[in-house]
Amino acid sequence: MIEIPLNSFVRRTKNHKTLKLIIQNSGAVIKRKGRSRNWLLHADWAHICEIINKVQLSEEPSWQWFVNELQKYKPELSINDLVEIITKSPFISVNQLMAQTDCTLAQARQALDIAQWQ
């Protein structure tokens, strides 16, 4: 689980209740940090990816800083992680893999080669 601080969450976002529903529906947990105006998001990377996709589809401009905060905590995926993603969805293309994981072209091709020849 990753813990992401969201300072002034309510003040920075319009329609923050809808954003909190998106977060909770993904399986992540968002809680207020004590009695302050700061919030904490507890999620794993799968939850974060789902949240980012849904928030970007909503196209709410005030939520963009939230997406930027989430992307700061994005873990670097190893080749084995990429191979695991490919085995879960074997018809994924290089471009789809790169878009989904932000890996480089060389990493995507290497992972596809490993997945195909295992």
Tab-separated table of C-alpha atoms in Angstrom:
chain	number	residue	atom	x	y	z
A	1	MET	CA	0.000	0.000	0.000
A	2	ILE	CA	1.171	3.476	-0.897
A	3	GLU	CA	0.331	6.440	1.298
A	4	ILE	CA	-0.035	9.693	-0.642
A	5	PRO	CA	-0.507	13.024	1.150
A	6	LEU	CA	-3.081	15.314	-0.450
A	7	ASN	CA	-2.667	18.769	1.059
A	8	SER	CA	-5.734	21.031	0.837
A	9	PHE	CA	-7.663	18.356	-1.045
A	10	VAL	CA	-11.104	19.900	-0.546
A	11	ARG	CA	-9.993	23.450	-1.307
A	12	ARG	CA	-8.162	22.525	-4.507
A	13	THR	CA	-10.917	20.472	-6.104
A	14	LYS	CA	-14.348	21.404	-7.300
A	15	ASN	CA	-16.973	18.757	-6.686
A	16	HIS	CA	-14.684	16.901	-4.268
A	17	LYS	CA	-17.486	14.575	-3.190
A	18	THR	CA	-17.613	13.028	-6.661
A	19	LEU	CA	-13.835	12.610	-6.644
A	20	LYS	CA	-14.003	10.906	-3.249
A	21	LEU	CA	-16.641	8.515	-4.627
A	22	ILE	CA	-14.381	7.654	-7.569
A	23	ILE	CA	-11.559	6.942	-5.121
A	24	GLN	CA	-13.710	4.793	-2.833
A	25	ASN	CA	-15.241	2.843	-5.741
A	26	SER	CA	-11.748	1.884	-6.892
A	27	GLY	CA	-11.043	0.208	-3.549
A	28	ALA	CA	-8.659	2.863	-2.255
A	29	VAL	CA	-9.168	4.661	1.052
A	30	ILE	CA	-9.051	8.432	1.503
A	31	LYS	CA	-9.052	9.836	5.014
A	32	ARG	CA	-8.632	13.196	6.594
A	33	LYS	CA	-5.327	13.638	8.403
A	34	GLY	CA	-6.355	14.488	11.939
A	35	ARG	CA	-8.341	17.705	12.159
A	36	SER	CA	-6.340	19.478	9.478
A	37	ARG	CA	-7.335	20.269	5.904
A	38	ASN	CA	-4.881	17.671	4.625
A	39	TRP	CA	-5.928	14.226	3.459
A	40	LEU	CA	-4.181	10.859	2.955
A	41	LEU	CA	-4.830	8.393	0.170
A	42	HIS	CA	-4.069	4.724	0.910
A	43	ALA	CA	-3.954	2.652	-2.270
A	44	ASP	CA	-1.924	0.150	-4.211
A	45	TRP	CA	-0.774	0.757	-7.754
A	46	ALA	CA	-3.774	-0.991	-9.357
A	47	HIS	CA	-6.137	1.323	-7.489
A	48	ILE	CA	-4.092	4.355	-8.495
A	49	CYS	CA	-4.174	3.386	-12.177
A	50	GLU	CA	-7.942	2.942	-12.045
A	51	ILE	CA	-8.389	6.308	-10.315
A	52	ILE	CA	-6.168	8.105	-12.833
A	53	ASN	CA	-8.093	6.623	-15.775
A	54	LYS	CA	-11.492	7.583	-14.357
A	55	VAL	CA	-10.377	11.086	-13.374
A	56	GLN	CA	-8.898	11.740	-16.814
A	57	LEU	CA	-12.141	10.605	-18.452
A	58	SER	CA	-14.109	13.099	-16.371
A	59	GLU	CA	-12.041	16.002	-17.754
A	60	GLU	CA	-12.560	18.146	-14.644
A	61	PRO	CA	-9.776	20.764	-14.800
A	62	SER	CA	-9.525	21.205	-11.031
A	63	TRP	CA	-8.715	17.500	-10.643
A	64	GLN	CA	-5.543	17.672	-12.758
A	65	TRP	CA	-3.331	18.505	-9.759
A	66	PHE	CA	-4.670	15.315	-8.128
A	67	VAL	CA	-3.575	13.226	-11.120
A	68	ASN	CA	-0.154	14.900	-11.004
A	69	GLU	CA	0.186	14.047	-7.300
A	70	LEU	CA	-0.681	10.407	-7.971
A	71	GLN	CA	1.795	10.145	-10.831
A	72	LYS	CA	4.629	11.344	-8.566
A	73	TYR	CA	4.298	8.102	-6.596
A	74	LYS	CA	4.273	5.866	-9.626
A	75	PRO	CA	6.617	2.906	-9.085
A	76	GLU	CA	9.159	1.860	-11.654
A	77	LEU	CA	8.084	-1.453	-13.159
A	78	SER	CA	10.672	-4.147	-13.706
A	79	ILE	CA	10.817	-6.368	-16.777
A	80	ASN	CA	9.227	-9.174	-14.736
A	81	ASP	CA	6.295	-6.894	-13.870
A	82	LEU	CA	5.849	-6.060	-17.548
A	83	VAL	CA	5.967	-9.751	-18.479
A	84	GLU	CA	3.270	-10.423	-15.870
A	85	ILE	CA	1.055	-7.736	-17.405
A	86	ILE	CA	1.570	-9.273	-20.839
A	87	THR	CA	0.686	-12.776	-19.635
A	88	LYS	CA	-2.542	-11.430	-18.113
A	89	SER	CA	-3.509	-9.819	-21.433
A	90	PRO	CA	-1.638	-11.682	-24.203
A	91	PHE	CA	-3.007	-9.596	-27.088
A	92	ILE	CA	-1.612	-6.305	-25.776
A	93	SER	CA	0.403	-4.297	-28.272
A	94	VAL	CA	3.664	-2.476	-27.649
A	95	ASN	CA	1.911	0.888	-27.778
A	96	GLN	CA	-0.795	-0.226	-25.348
A	97	LEU	CA	1.815	-1.570	-22.934
A	98	MET	CA	3.789	1.665	-23.110
A	99	ALA	CA	0.665	3.760	-22.542
A	100	GLN	CA	-0.516	1.620	-19.657
A	101	THR	CA	2.806	1.399	-17.806
A	102	ASP	CA	4.879	4.366	-19.043
A	103	CYS	CA	7.738	2.032	-19.858
A	104	THR	CA	10.195	2.700	-22.645
A	105	LEU	CA	9.990	1.130	-26.092
A	106	ALA	CA	13.029	-1.033	-25.364
A	107	GLN	CA	11.530	-2.316	-22.102
A	108	ALA	CA	8.217	-3.106	-23.792
A	109	ARG	CA	9.884	-5.028	-26.620
A	110	GLN	CA	12.127	-6.928	-24.211
A	111	ALA	CA	9.153	-7.910	-22.067
A	112	LEU	CA	7.166	-9.016	-25.131
A	113	ASP	CA	10.092	-11.137	-26.325
A	114	ILE	CA	10.411	-12.794	-22.926
A	115	ALA	CA	6.669	-13.433	-22.719
A	116	GLN	CA	6.557	-14.952	-26.208
A	117	TRP	CA	9.531	-17.269	-25.742
A	118	GLN	CA	8.691	-18.662	-22.300
